PDB file of C-alpha atoms in Angstrom:
ATOM      1  CA  MET N  21      38.827 -32.802 -41.709  1.00 43.00           C
ATOM      2  CA  ARG N  22      36.385 -33.582 -44.462  1.00 82.00           C
ATOM      3  CA  THR N  23      34.231 -30.672 -45.644  1.00 92.00           C
ATOM      4  CA  VAL N  24      30.619 -31.370 -46.613  1.00 95.00           C
ATOM      5  CA  GLY N  25      28.732 -28.684 -48.500  1.00 97.00           C
ATOM      6  CA  CYS N  26      24.953 -28.346 -48.354  1.00 97.00           C
ATOM      7  CA  LEU N  27      23.517 -26.276 -51.194  1.00 98.00           C
ATOM      8  CA  ILE N  28      20.454 -24.237 -50.261  1.00 97.00           C
ATOM      9  CA  PHE N  29      18.257 -21.837 -52.207  1.00 97.00           C
ATOM     10  CA  ASP N  30      14.662 -20.632 -52.083  1.00 96.00           C
ATOM     11  CA  GLY N  31      12.206 -23.532 -52.042  1.00 96.00           C
ATOM     12  CA  VAL N  32      14.548 -26.172 -50.617  1.00 97.00           C
ATOM     13  CA  ARG N  33      12.686 -28.779 -48.570  1.00 96.00           C
ATOM     14  CA  ALA N  34      13.240 -28.217 -44.869  1.00 96.00           C
ATOM     15  CA  PHE N  35      13.181 -31.971 -44.177  1.00 95.00           C
ATOM     16  CA  ASP N  36      16.033 -32.702 -46.586  1.00 96.00           C
ATOM     17  CA  TYR N  37      18.065 -29.825 -45.168  1.00 96.00           C
ATOM     18  CA  ALA N  38      17.450 -31.181 -41.656  1.00 94.00           C
ATOM     19  CA  VAL N  39      18.600 -34.675 -42.691  1.00 94.00           C
ATOM     20  CA  ILE N  40      21.882 -33.289 -44.007  1.00 95.00           C
ATOM     21  CA  THR N  41      22.546 -31.283 -40.863  1.00 93.00           C
ATOM     22  CA  GLU N  42      21.554 -34.191 -38.611  1.00 90.00           C
ATOM     23  CA  VAL N  43      24.027 -36.539 -40.293  1.00 92.00           C
ATOM     24  CA  TRP N  44      26.971 -34.195 -40.766  1.00 89.00           C
ATOM     25  CA  ALA N  45      26.669 -31.330 -38.263  1.00 81.00           C
ATOM     26  CA  ASN N  46      27.815 -31.245 -34.657  1.00 60.00           C
ATOM     27  CA  ARG N  47      29.625 -34.574 -34.768  1.00 55.00           C
ATOM     28  CA  ALA N  48      33.131 -33.442 -33.864  1.00 48.00           C
ATOM     29  CA  ALA N  49      32.555 -33.796 -30.110  1.00 50.00           C
ATOM     30  CA  ARG N  50      31.018 -37.270 -30.315  1.00 60.00           C
ATOM     31  CA  PRO N  51      33.423 -40.042 -29.216  1.00 63.00           C
ATOM     32  CA  GLY N  52      34.261 -42.497 -31.981  1.00 65.00           C
ATOM     33  CA  LEU N  53      32.755 -40.409 -34.763  1.00 73.00           C
ATOM     34  CA  PRO N  54      34.449 -38.410 -37.504  1.00 73.00           C
ATOM     35  CA  GLY N  55      34.540 -34.641 -37.172  1.00 75.00           C
ATOM     36  CA  PHE N  56      32.735 -33.156 -40.145  1.00 82.00           C
ATOM     37  CA  ASP N  57      32.915 -29.551 -41.266  1.00 88.00           C
ATOM     38  CA  LEU N  58      29.440 -28.834 -42.665  1.00 93.00           C
ATOM     39  CA  LEU N  59      29.313 -25.731 -44.832  1.00 95.00           C
ATOM     40  CA  VAL N  60      25.862 -24.459 -45.816  1.00 96.00           C
ATOM     41  CA  CYS N  61      26.276 -22.657 -49.135  1.00 97.00           C
ATOM     42  CA  GLY N  62      23.857 -20.490 -51.058  1.00 96.00           C
ATOM     43  CA  PRO N  63      23.378 -17.191 -52.872  1.00 91.00           C
ATOM     44  CA  PRO N  64      25.741 -14.730 -51.144  1.00 81.00           C
ATOM     45  CA  GLY N  65      24.169 -12.415 -48.598  1.00 76.00           C
ATOM     46  CA  ALA N  66      20.696 -13.802 -49.173  1.00 79.00           C
ATOM     47  CA  ARG N  67      18.245 -15.092 -46.591  1.00 91.00           C
ATOM     48  CA  VAL N  68      17.036 -18.357 -48.059  1.00 95.00           C
ATOM     49  CA  ALA N  69      13.393 -19.355 -47.632  1.00 95.00           C
ATOM     50  CA  LEU N  70      13.023 -23.083 -46.957  1.00 96.00           C
ATOM     51  CA  THR N  71       9.674 -24.872 -47.075  1.00 96.00           C
ATOM     52  CA  GLY N  72       7.458 -24.643 -44.000  1.00 93.00           C
ATOM     53  CA  GLY N  73       8.183 -20.957 -43.435  1.00 94.00           C
ATOM     54  CA  LEU N  74      11.777 -21.525 -42.274  1.00 94.00           C
ATOM     55  CA  GLU N  75      14.685 -19.304 -43.246  1.00 94.00           C
ATOM     56  CA  ARG N  76      18.452 -19.821 -43.256  1.00 94.00           C
ATOM     57  CA  VAL N  77      21.326 -17.464 -44.018  1.00 94.00           C
ATOM     58  CA  PRO N  78      24.073 -19.419 -45.837  1.00 95.00           C
ATOM     59  CA  ASP N  79      27.461 -19.784 -44.188  1.00 94.00           C
ATOM     60  CA  ALA N  80      29.203 -19.135 -47.488  1.00 95.00           C
ATOM     61  CA  GLY N  81      28.538 -18.320 -51.120  1.00 96.00           C
ATOM     62  CA  LEU N  82      28.198 -20.706 -54.019  1.00 97.00           C
ATOM     63  CA  ASP N  83      31.889 -20.557 -54.868  1.00 96.00           C
ATOM     64  CA  ALA N  84      32.693 -22.284 -51.556  1.00 97.00           C
ATOM     65  CA  LEU N  85      31.292 -25.544 -52.958  1.00 97.00           C
ATOM     66  CA  THR N  86      34.537 -26.034 -54.880  1.00 97.00           C
ATOM     67  CA  ARG N  87      36.342 -26.372 -51.528  1.00 96.00           C
ATOM     68  CA  CYS N  88      34.104 -29.239 -50.406  1.00 97.00           C
ATOM     69  CA  ASP N  89      34.859 -32.939 -50.591  1.00 95.00           C
ATOM     70  CA  LEU N  90      31.146 -33.748 -50.832  1.00 96.00           C
ATOM     71  CA  VAL N  91      28.272 -31.533 -51.986  1.00 98.00           C
ATOM     72  CA  VAL N  92      24.708 -32.534 -51.082  1.00 98.00           C
ATOM     73  CA  VAL N  93      21.731 -30.990 -52.871  1.00 98.00           C
ATOM     74  CA  PRO N  94      18.405 -31.206 -51.000  1.00 97.00           C
ATOM     75  CA  GLY N  95      15.089 -31.653 -52.742  1.00 96.00           C
ATOM     76  CA  MET N  96      12.929 -28.661 -53.544  1.00 96.00           C
ATOM     77  CA  ALA N  97       9.225 -27.852 -53.476  1.00 95.00           C
ATOM     78  CA  ASP N  98       8.937 -27.317 -57.238  1.00 96.00           C
ATOM     79  CA  PRO N  99      11.545 -29.317 -59.165  1.00 96.00           C
ATOM     80  CA  LEU N 100       9.945 -28.398 -62.500  1.00 95.00           C
ATOM     81  CA  ALA N 101      10.591 -24.667 -62.072  1.00 95.00           C
ATOM     82  CA  PRO N 102      13.625 -23.195 -63.869  1.00 96.00           C
ATOM     83  CA  PHE N 103      16.841 -23.199 -61.837  1.00 97.00           C
ATOM     84  CA  ASP N 104      19.012 -20.147 -61.370  1.00 96.00           C
ATOM     85  CA  PRO N 105      21.943 -20.651 -63.775  1.00 97.00           C
ATOM     86  CA  ALA N 106      24.300 -19.738 -60.923  1.00 96.00           C
ATOM     87  CA  LEU N 107      23.175 -22.869 -59.043  1.00 97.00           C
ATOM     88  CA  LEU N 108      23.830 -25.081 -62.061  1.00 98.00           C
ATOM     89  CA  ASP N 109      27.244 -23.503 -62.601  1.00 98.00           C
ATOM     90  CA  ALA N 110      28.088 -24.006 -58.918  1.00 97.00           C
ATOM     91  CA  VAL N 111      27.462 -27.771 -58.893  1.00 98.00           C
ATOM     92  CA  ARG N 112      29.297 -28.149 -62.222  1.00 98.00           C
ATOM     93  CA  ALA N 113      32.294 -26.314 -60.770  1.00 98.00           C
ATOM     94  CA  ALA N 114      32.250 -28.433 -57.590  1.00 98.00           C
ATOM     95  CA  HIS N 115      32.151 -31.616 -59.651  1.00 97.00           C
ATOM     96  CA  ALA N 116      34.990 -30.396 -61.869  1.00 97.00           C
ATOM     97  CA  ALA N 117      37.004 -29.609 -58.728  1.00 97.00           C
ATOM     98  CA  GLY N 118      36.726 -33.254 -57.667  1.00 96.00           C
ATOM     99  CA  ALA N 119      33.874 -33.188 -55.156  1.00 96.00           C
ATOM    100  CA  GLN N 120      31.432 -36.039 -54.827  1.00 96.00           C
ATOM    101  CA  ILE N 121      27.929 -34.778 -55.633  1.00 98.00           C
ATOM    102  CA  ALA N 122      24.764 -36.200 -54.073  1.00 97.00           C
ATOM    103  CA  SER N 123      21.114 -35.231 -54.321  1.00 97.00           C
ATOM    104  CA  LEU N 124      18.176 -36.066 -52.112  1.00 97.00           C
ATOM    105  CA  CYS N 125      14.749 -36.690 -53.613  1.00 95.00           C
ATOM    106  CA  ALA N 126      13.894 -33.998 -56.192  1.00 97.00           C
ATOM    107  CA  GLY N 127      17.422 -32.607 -55.992  1.00 97.00           C
ATOM    108  CA  ALA N 128      18.142 -34.936 -58.916  1.00 97.00           C
ATOM    109  CA  PHE N 129      16.376 -32.407 -61.160  1.00 98.00           C
ATOM    110  CA  LEU N 130      19.057 -29.817 -60.398  1.00 98.00           C
ATOM    111  CA  LEU N 131      21.866 -32.299 -61.099  1.00 98.00           C
ATOM    112  CA  ALA N 132      20.147 -33.304 -64.341  1.00 97.00           C
ATOM    113  CA  GLY N 133      19.705 -29.651 -65.273  1.00 97.00           C
ATOM    114  CA  ALA N 134      23.435 -29.172 -64.800  1.00 98.00           C
ATOM    115  CA  GLY N 135      24.120 -32.083 -67.146  1.00 97.00           C
ATOM    116  CA  LEU N 136      25.794 -34.148 -64.442  1.00 97.00           C
ATOM    117  CA  LEU N 137      23.428 -37.104 -64.821  1.00 96.00           C
ATOM    118  CA  ASP N 138      23.685 -37.482 -68.604  1.00 96.00           C
ATOM    119  CA  GLY N 139      24.550 -41.096 -69.413  1.00 94.00           C
ATOM    120  CA  ARG N 140      24.201 -42.100 -65.774  1.00 93.00           C
ATOM    121  CA  THR N 141      21.609 -44.067 -63.839  1.00 91.00           C
ATOM    122  CA  ALA N 142      19.734 -41.878 -61.358  1.00 94.00           C
ATOM    123  CA  THR N 143      16.677 -42.012 -59.170  1.00 93.00           C
ATOM    124  CA  THR N 144      14.249 -39.677 -57.466  1.00 95.00           C
ATOM    125  CA  HIS N 145      10.914 -39.983 -55.698  1.00 93.00           C
ATOM    126  CA  TRP N 146       8.812 -42.550 -57.547  1.00 89.00           C
ATOM    127  CA  TRP N 147       6.085 -39.940 -58.052  1.00 91.00           C
ATOM    128  CA  LEU N 148       8.544 -37.725 -59.967  1.00 95.00           C
ATOM    129  CA  ALA N 149      10.476 -40.412 -61.844  1.00 93.00           C
ATOM    130  CA  ASP N 150       8.478 -40.159 -65.081  1.00 93.00           C
ATOM    131  CA  ARG N 151       8.854 -36.374 -65.080  1.00 95.00           C
ATOM    132  CA  LEU N 152      12.614 -36.638 -64.653  1.00 96.00           C
ATOM    133  CA  ALA N 153      12.862 -39.155 -67.502  1.00 95.00           C
ATOM    134  CA  GLU N 154      10.688 -37.030 -69.807  1.00 96.00           C
ATOM    135  CA  ARG N 155      12.565 -33.819 -69.099  1.00 96.00           C
ATOM    136  CA  HIS N 156      16.044 -35.371 -69.284  1.00 97.00           C
ATOM    137  CA  PRO N 157      16.034 -38.268 -71.787  1.00 95.00           C
ATOM    138  CA  ALA N 158      19.835 -38.656 -71.537  1.00 96.00           C
ATOM    139  CA  VAL N 159      19.397 -39.832 -67.935  1.00 95.00           C
ATOM    140  CA  HIS N 160      18.541 -43.459 -67.207  1.00 93.00           C
ATOM    141  CA  VAL N 161      15.949 -43.113 -64.438  1.00 92.00           C
ATOM    142  CA  ASP N 162      15.497 -46.121 -62.149  1.00 88.00           C
ATOM    143  CA  PRO N 163      12.374 -45.582 -60.041  1.00 86.00           C
ATOM    144  CA  GLN N 164      12.836 -48.811 -58.088  1.00 80.00           C
ATOM    145  CA  VAL N 165      15.964 -48.185 -56.006  1.00 82.00           C
ATOM    146  CA  LEU N 166      16.303 -46.223 -52.760  1.00 86.00           C
ATOM    147  CA  PHE N 167      19.526 -44.644 -53.982  1.00 88.00           C
ATOM    148  CA  THR N 168      22.088 -45.157 -56.711  1.00 88.00           C
ATOM    149  CA  GLY N 169      25.459 -43.800 -57.776  1.00 88.00           C
ATOM    150  CA  ASP N 170      28.839 -44.500 -59.293  1.00 84.00           C
ATOM    151  CA  GLY N 171      31.154 -43.160 -56.598  1.00 81.00           C
ATOM    152  CA  ARG N 172      31.250 -39.593 -57.963  1.00 92.00           C
ATOM    153  CA  ILE N 173      27.558 -38.746 -58.284  1.00 95.00           C
ATOM    154  CA  TRP N 174      24.700 -40.103 -56.175  1.00 94.00           C
ATOM    155  CA  THR N 175      20.941 -39.658 -56.197  1.00 95.00           C
ATOM    156  CA  SER N 176      18.274 -40.867 -53.785  1.00 94.00           C
ATOM    157  CA  ALA N 177      14.552 -41.455 -53.750  1.00 91.00           C
ATOM    158  CA  GLY N 178      12.104 -39.516 -51.610  1.00 86.00           C
ATOM    159  CA  VAL N 179      12.191 -38.428 -47.980  1.00 81.00           C
ATOM    160  CA  ALA N 180      13.584 -41.287 -45.835  1.00 87.00           C
ATOM    161  CA  ALA N 181      15.695 -42.572 -48.740  1.00 89.00           C
ATOM    162  CA  GLY N 182      17.722 -39.393 -48.337  1.00 91.00           C
ATOM    163  CA  ILE N 183      18.709 -40.656 -44.890  1.00 92.00           C
ATOM    164  CA  ASP N 184      19.695 -43.985 -46.458  1.00 89.00           C
ATOM    165  CA  LEU N 185      21.981 -42.258 -48.950  1.00 92.00           C
ATOM    166  CA  CYS N 186      23.579 -39.966 -46.369  1.00 93.00           C
ATOM    167  CA  LEU N 187      24.350 -42.931 -44.110  1.00 90.00           C
ATOM    168  CA  HIS N 188      25.695 -44.867 -47.097  1.00 88.00           C
ATOM    169  CA  LEU N 189      28.094 -42.032 -47.899  1.00 91.00           C
ATOM    170  CA  VAL N 190      29.290 -42.029 -44.288  1.00 89.00           C
ATOM    171  CA  ARG N 191      29.640 -45.835 -44.390  1.00 85.00           C
ATOM    172  CA  THR N 192      31.696 -45.925 -47.580  1.00 83.00           C
ATOM    173  CA  ALA N 193      34.058 -43.195 -46.362  1.00 84.00           C
ATOM    174  CA  HIS N 194      34.378 -44.024 -42.678  1.00 83.00           C
ATOM    175  CA  GLY N 195      33.077 -47.542 -42.098  1.00 81.00           C
ATOM    176  CA  GLN N 196      29.957 -49.240 -40.893  1.00 78.00           C
ATOM    177  CA  GLN N 197      30.592 -48.428 -37.232  1.00 80.00           C
ATOM    178  CA  ALA N 198      30.456 -44.680 -37.876  1.00 83.00           C
ATOM    179  CA  ALA N 199      27.273 -44.977 -39.952  1.00 82.00           C
ATOM    180  CA  ALA N 200      25.648 -47.239 -37.346  1.00 80.00           C
ATOM    181  CA  GLU N 201      26.459 -44.814 -34.526  1.00 83.00           C
ATOM    182  CA  ILE N 202      24.901 -41.899 -36.400  1.00 85.00           C
ATOM    183  CA  ALA N 203      21.889 -44.063 -37.278  1.00 82.00           C
ATOM    184  CA  ARG N 204      21.422 -44.978 -33.610  1.00 81.00           C
ATOM    185  CA  SER N 205      21.469 -41.330 -32.613  1.00 81.00           C
ATOM    186  CA  MET N 206      18.799 -40.668 -35.256  1.00 81.00           C
ATOM    187  CA  VAL N 207      16.796 -43.733 -34.142  1.00 77.00           C
ATOM    188  CA  THR N 208      16.792 -45.140 -37.648  1.00 78.00           C
ATOM    189  CA  ALA N 209      18.096 -48.240 -39.394  1.00 70.00           C
ATOM    190  CA  PRO N 210      21.717 -47.967 -40.552  1.00 68.00           C
ATOM    191  CA  PHE N 211      20.849 -49.886 -43.709  1.00 67.00           C
ATOM    192  CA  ARG N 212      17.517 -50.673 -45.342  1.00 67.00           C
ATOM    193  CA  THR N 213      17.165 -53.345 -47.973  1.00 61.00           C
ATOM    194  CA  GLY N 214      14.779 -53.283 -50.885  1.00 58.00           C
ATOM    195  CA  GLY N 215      13.652 -50.462 -53.108  1.00 57.00           C
ATOM    196  CA  GLN N 216      10.840 -48.015 -53.696  1.00 58.00           C
ATOM    197  CA  ALA N 217       8.487 -50.780 -54.804  1.00 50.00           C
ATOM    198  CA  GLN N 218       7.635 -51.474 -51.185  1.00 46.00           C
ATOM    199  CA  PHE N 219       6.341 -47.902 -50.780  1.00 50.00           C
ATOM    200  CA  ILE N 220       4.454 -47.390 -54.042  1.00 48.00           C
ATOM    201  CA  PRO N 221       0.677 -47.692 -53.592  1.00 51.00           C
ATOM    202  CA  SER N 222      -0.492 -51.131 -54.685  1.00 41.00           C
ATOM    203  CA  PRO N 223      -3.928 -52.677 -55.128  1.00 40.00           C
ATOM    204  CA  VAL N 224      -2.659 -55.684 -53.147  1.00 39.00           C
ATOM    205  CA  PRO N 225      -3.700 -55.216 -49.495  1.00 38.00           C
ATOM    206  CA  ALA N 226      -0.885 -55.300 -46.969  1.00 38.00           C
ATOM    207  CA  ALA N 227      -2.778 -57.146 -44.254  1.00 40.00           C
ATOM    208  CA  ALA N 228      -1.167 -57.206 -40.824  1.00 40.00           C
ATOM    209  CA  GLU N 229      -1.685 -60.932 -40.471  1.00 39.00           C
ATOM    210  CA  ARG N 230       0.335 -61.460 -43.645  1.00 42.00           C
ATOM    211  CA  ASP N 231       3.256 -59.401 -42.403  1.00 48.00           C
ATOM    212  CA  ASP N 232       3.812 -61.371 -39.197  1.00 62.00           C
ATOM    213  CA  PRO N 233       5.183 -64.587 -40.735  1.00 85.00           C
ATOM    214  CA  LEU N 234       7.472 -62.606 -43.023  1.00 84.00           C
ATOM    215  CA  THR N 235       8.877 -60.707 -40.070  1.00 82.00           C
ATOM    216  CA  ALA N 236       9.402 -63.965 -38.203  1.00 86.00           C
ATOM    217  CA  VAL N 237      11.213 -65.497 -41.169  1.00 89.00           C
ATOM    218  CA  ARG N 238      13.554 -62.520 -41.482  1.00 87.00           C
ATOM    219  CA  GLY N 239      14.331 -62.801 -37.789  1.00 86.00           C
ATOM    220  CA  ALA N 240      15.056 -66.514 -38.097  1.00 90.00           C
ATOM    221  CA  VAL N 241      17.356 -65.950 -41.050  1.00 92.00           C
ATOM    222  CA  LEU N 242      19.298 -63.177 -39.317  1.00 89.00           C
ATOM    223  CA  ALA N 243      19.743 -65.393 -36.258  1.00 89.00           C
ATOM    224  CA  ALA N 244      21.259 -68.188 -38.357  1.00 92.00           C
ATOM    225  CA  LEU N 245      22.983 -66.674 -41.382  1.00 93.00           C
ATOM    226  CA  ASP N 246      25.374 -69.618 -41.505  1.00 93.00           C
ATOM    227  CA  SER N 247      22.509 -71.987 -42.315  1.00 93.00           C
ATOM    228  CA  PRO N 248      21.855 -73.076 -45.916  1.00 94.00           C
ATOM    229  CA  TRP N 249      18.779 -70.911 -46.478  1.00 95.00           C
ATOM    230  CA  THR N 250      16.746 -71.375 -49.635  1.00 95.00           C
ATOM    231  CA  VAL N 251      13.475 -69.850 -50.760  1.00 95.00           C
ATOM    232  CA  GLY N 252      11.866 -73.217 -50.093  1.00 95.00           C
ATOM    233  CA  ARG N 253      13.093 -73.326 -46.504  1.00 95.00           C
ATOM    234  CA  MET N 254      11.983 -69.733 -45.861  1.00 95.00           C
ATOM    235  CA  ALA N 255       8.591 -70.505 -47.353  1.00 94.00           C
ATOM    236  CA  ARG N 256       8.192 -73.518 -45.054  1.00 94.00           C
ATOM    237  CA  GLU N 257       9.044 -71.294 -42.072  1.00 92.00           C
ATOM    238  CA  ALA N 258       6.282 -68.915 -43.181  1.00 91.00           C
ATOM    239  CA  VAL N 259       3.890 -71.798 -43.940  1.00 92.00           C
ATOM    240  CA  MET N 260       3.471 -70.644 -47.541  1.00 93.00           C
ATOM    241  CA  SER N 261       4.135 -72.033 -50.971  1.00 94.00           C
ATOM    242  CA  GLU N 262       7.443 -70.914 -52.502  1.00 94.00           C
ATOM    243  CA  ARG N 263       5.709 -68.866 -55.150  1.00 93.00           C
ATOM    244  CA  THR N 264       3.429 -67.096 -52.689  1.00 94.00           C
ATOM    245  CA  PHE N 265       6.258 -66.496 -50.241  1.00 93.00           C
ATOM    246  CA  ALA N 266       8.588 -65.026 -52.893  1.00 93.00           C
ATOM    247  CA  ARG N 267       5.858 -62.703 -54.166  1.00 89.00           C
ATOM    248  CA  ARG N 268       4.802 -61.508 -50.727  1.00 87.00           C
ATOM    249  CA  PHE N 269       8.383 -61.103 -49.555  1.00 87.00           C
ATOM    250  CA  ALA N 270       9.181 -58.878 -52.542  1.00 83.00           C
ATOM    251  CA  GLU N 271       6.006 -56.844 -51.965  1.00 76.00           C
ATOM    252  CA  ALA N 272       6.920 -56.286 -48.322  1.00 73.00           C
ATOM    253  CA  THR N 273      10.637 -55.562 -48.698  1.00 72.00           C
ATOM    254  CA  GLY N 274      11.073 -54.439 -52.288  1.00 69.00           C
ATOM    255  CA  THR N 275      13.636 -57.158 -53.009  1.00 79.00           C
ATOM    256  CA  PRO N 276      13.554 -60.916 -53.737  1.00 89.00           C
ATOM    257  CA  PRO N 277      14.318 -63.233 -50.780  1.00 92.00           C
ATOM    258  CA  LEU N 278      17.708 -64.474 -51.968  1.00 93.00           C
ATOM    259  CA  ARG N 279      18.929 -60.982 -52.827  1.00 89.00           C
ATOM    260  CA  TRP N 280      17.863 -59.800 -49.383  1.00 89.00           C
ATOM    261  CA  LEU N 281      19.674 -62.774 -47.844  1.00 92.00           C
ATOM    262  CA  LEU N 282      22.870 -61.939 -49.722  1.00 91.00           C
ATOM    263  CA  GLU N 283      22.711 -58.302 -48.588  1.00 86.00           C
ATOM    264  CA  GLN N 284      22.307 -59.374 -44.965  1.00 89.00           C
ATOM    265  CA  ARG N 285      25.258 -61.749 -45.213  1.00 92.00           C
ATOM    266  CA  VAL N 286      27.498 -59.033 -46.652  1.00 90.00           C
ATOM    267  CA  LEU N 287      26.424 -56.586 -43.933  1.00 86.00           C
ATOM    268  CA  ALA N 288      27.185 -59.174 -41.263  1.00 90.00           C
ATOM    269  CA  ALA N 289      30.614 -59.754 -42.807  1.00 92.00           C
ATOM    270  CA  GLN N 290      31.302 -56.008 -42.724  1.00 87.00           C
ATOM    271  CA  ARG N 291      30.446 -55.868 -39.025  1.00 85.00           C
ATOM    272  CA  LEU N 292      32.670 -58.812 -38.164  1.00 90.00           C
ATOM    273  CA  LEU N 293      35.569 -57.455 -40.219  1.00 90.00           C
ATOM    274  CA  GLU N 294      35.339 -54.160 -38.349  1.00 83.00           C
ATOM    275  CA  GLU N 295      34.628 -55.393 -34.853  1.00 83.00           C
ATOM    276  CA  THR N 296      36.459 -58.742 -34.466  1.00 88.00           C
ATOM    277  CA  ASP N 297      39.844 -60.361 -35.106  1.00 90.00           C
ATOM    278  CA  LEU N 298      38.271 -63.467 -36.631  1.00 93.00           C
ATOM    279  CA  PRO N 299      40.045 -64.805 -39.722  1.00 94.00           C
ATOM    280  CA  VAL N 300      38.303 -64.028 -42.988  1.00 95.00           C
ATOM    281  CA  ASP N 301      37.594 -67.738 -43.515  1.00 94.00           C
ATOM    282  CA  ALA N 302      35.808 -67.914 -40.149  1.00 95.00           C
ATOM    283  CA  ILE N 303      33.801 -64.800 -40.949  1.00 95.00           C
ATOM    284  CA  ALA N 304      32.799 -66.303 -44.292  1.00 95.00           C
ATOM    285  CA  VAL N 305      31.512 -69.433 -42.553  1.00 95.00           C
ATOM    286  CA  ARG N 306      29.599 -67.461 -39.910  1.00 94.00           C
ATOM    287  CA  CYS N 307      27.902 -65.366 -42.577  1.00 95.00           C
ATOM    288  CA  GLY N 308      26.900 -68.288 -44.755  1.00 95.00           C
ATOM    289  CA  PHE N 309      29.472 -68.029 -47.537  1.00 95.00           C
ATOM    290  CA  GLY N 310      31.328 -71.202 -46.586  1.00 93.00           C
ATOM    291  CA  SER N 311      34.821 -69.936 -47.343  1.00 94.00           C
ATOM    292  CA  ALA N 312      36.837 -66.779 -48.001  1.00 94.00           C
ATOM    293  CA  VAL N 313      37.036 -67.796 -51.654  1.00 95.00           C
ATOM    294  CA  SER N 314      33.239 -67.628 -51.937  1.00 94.00           C
ATOM    295  CA  LEU N 315      32.963 -64.440 -49.849  1.00 95.00           C
ATOM    296  CA  ARG N 316      35.575 -62.412 -51.721  1.00 93.00           C
ATOM    297  CA  PRO N 317      33.884 -61.814 -55.133  1.00 93.00           C
ATOM    298  CA  VAL N 318      30.463 -61.102 -53.620  1.00 92.00           C
ATOM    299  CA  PHE N 319      31.873 -58.759 -50.983  1.00 91.00           C
ATOM    300  CA  THR N 320      34.074 -56.937 -53.495  1.00 87.00           C
ATOM    301  CA  ARG N 321      31.229 -56.485 -55.950  1.00 84.00           C
ATOM    302  CA  ARG N 322      28.879 -55.046 -53.328  1.00 80.00           C
ATOM    303  CA  VAL N 323      31.264 -53.065 -51.110  1.00 79.00           C
ATOM    304  CA  GLY N 324      33.865 -52.048 -53.662  1.00 76.00           C
ATOM    305  CA  VAL N 325      36.944 -53.525 -51.963  1.00 80.00           C
ATOM    306  CA  ALA N 326      38.056 -57.008 -50.940  1.00 89.00           C
ATOM    307  CA  PRO N 327      37.395 -58.176 -47.352  1.00 92.00           C
ATOM    308  CA  ARG N 328      41.024 -57.901 -46.199  1.00 91.00           C
ATOM    309  CA  GLU N 329      41.380 -54.422 -47.667  1.00 86.00           C
ATOM    310  CA  TYR N 330      38.143 -53.407 -45.989  1.00 85.00           C
ATOM    311  CA  ARG N 331      39.467 -54.670 -42.646  1.00 86.00           C
ATOM    312  CA  ARG N 332      42.766 -52.805 -43.068  1.00 82.00           C
ATOM    313  CA  THR N 333      40.826 -49.612 -43.712  1.00 73.00           C
ATOM    314  CA  PHE N 334      38.302 -49.801 -40.883  1.00 71.00           C
ATOM    315  CA  ARG N 335      39.392 -52.347 -38.280  1.00 65.00           C
ATOM    316  CA  GLY N 336      40.480 -50.899 -34.956  1.00 48.00           C
ATOM    317  CA  ARG N 337      40.697 -47.257 -35.936  1.00 47.00           C
ATOM    318  CA  THR N 338      38.645 -44.282 -34.971  1.00 41.00           C
ATOM    319  CA  PRO N 339      36.962 -43.202 -38.205  1.00 38.00           C
ATOM    320  CA  ASP N 340      38.752 -40.206 -39.644  1.00 36.00           C
ATOM    321  CA  MET N 341      38.046 -37.967 -42.559  1.00 31.00           C
ATOM    322  CA  GLY N 342      39.850 -39.949 -45.262  1.00 32.00           C
ATOM    323  CA  THR N 343      38.565 -39.962 -48.783  1.00 31.00           C
ATOM    324  CA  ALA N 344      35.560 -41.793 -50.101  1.00 30.00           C
TER     325      ALA N 344
END
């Protein structure tokens, strides 16, 4: 059984804490889902005050984080306040013990304070990104992405992006089916494309009448991923010029049209590898890659393993605890 540690301390955001518990707690009895052992860790014997007037007594002390396979740090109300050195030591020790470390929203400030983000690319809520970069110049802060990481350490943007990261960690360890099932129970998307750009206030009005053709185009593309889609063809579907379509698509989704298309094709390939016995060549054709030779480098670059290895890992098995 995989052990997931949630680090809590005074000022932790109740929403982030709730996201962590919703994804990883109480899953053992659900058919077809991994059984997670969620361990809420904090200052020993202390009643921790979360935001919103909520309180939580930790299940275990800070030293228990070294026994976890994954440690998740929620965001906090005041990320610019000094951190208790014991918290910084605890995440350093967990990382040294081999745990994956992830932060939600402003939790990146604690990881940066512990020195775990030095030389790495990290993100946080777009409103706090400049502060993180100023305070920790050794960290490359990318304010555009929803989440980022290198397999050992992960950071996410604000609020809902924490859900995205948590589901991604489930997906990489246990497969898309497990992540999708948890997402369905949370009534959320198992995977969102784009970045924070789509949520940052912009002087460009997001008129409802402009959104409709873009939504229709995305639906048409998803219904025919095997078609030879180009920006020009999508623009014609939306009755726009290519330049206007590309700009508006990026404003609405946070990603350029062809990058979004590639992400959707890879996701579709993952689903078919998990849920069908189709040959890899047939899956490549269905998803618009044309052949397994064309699918393999793109899939490997984005998922981390080749299609056949991915199928061997996730096809036809009940997701277990494995290693990420």
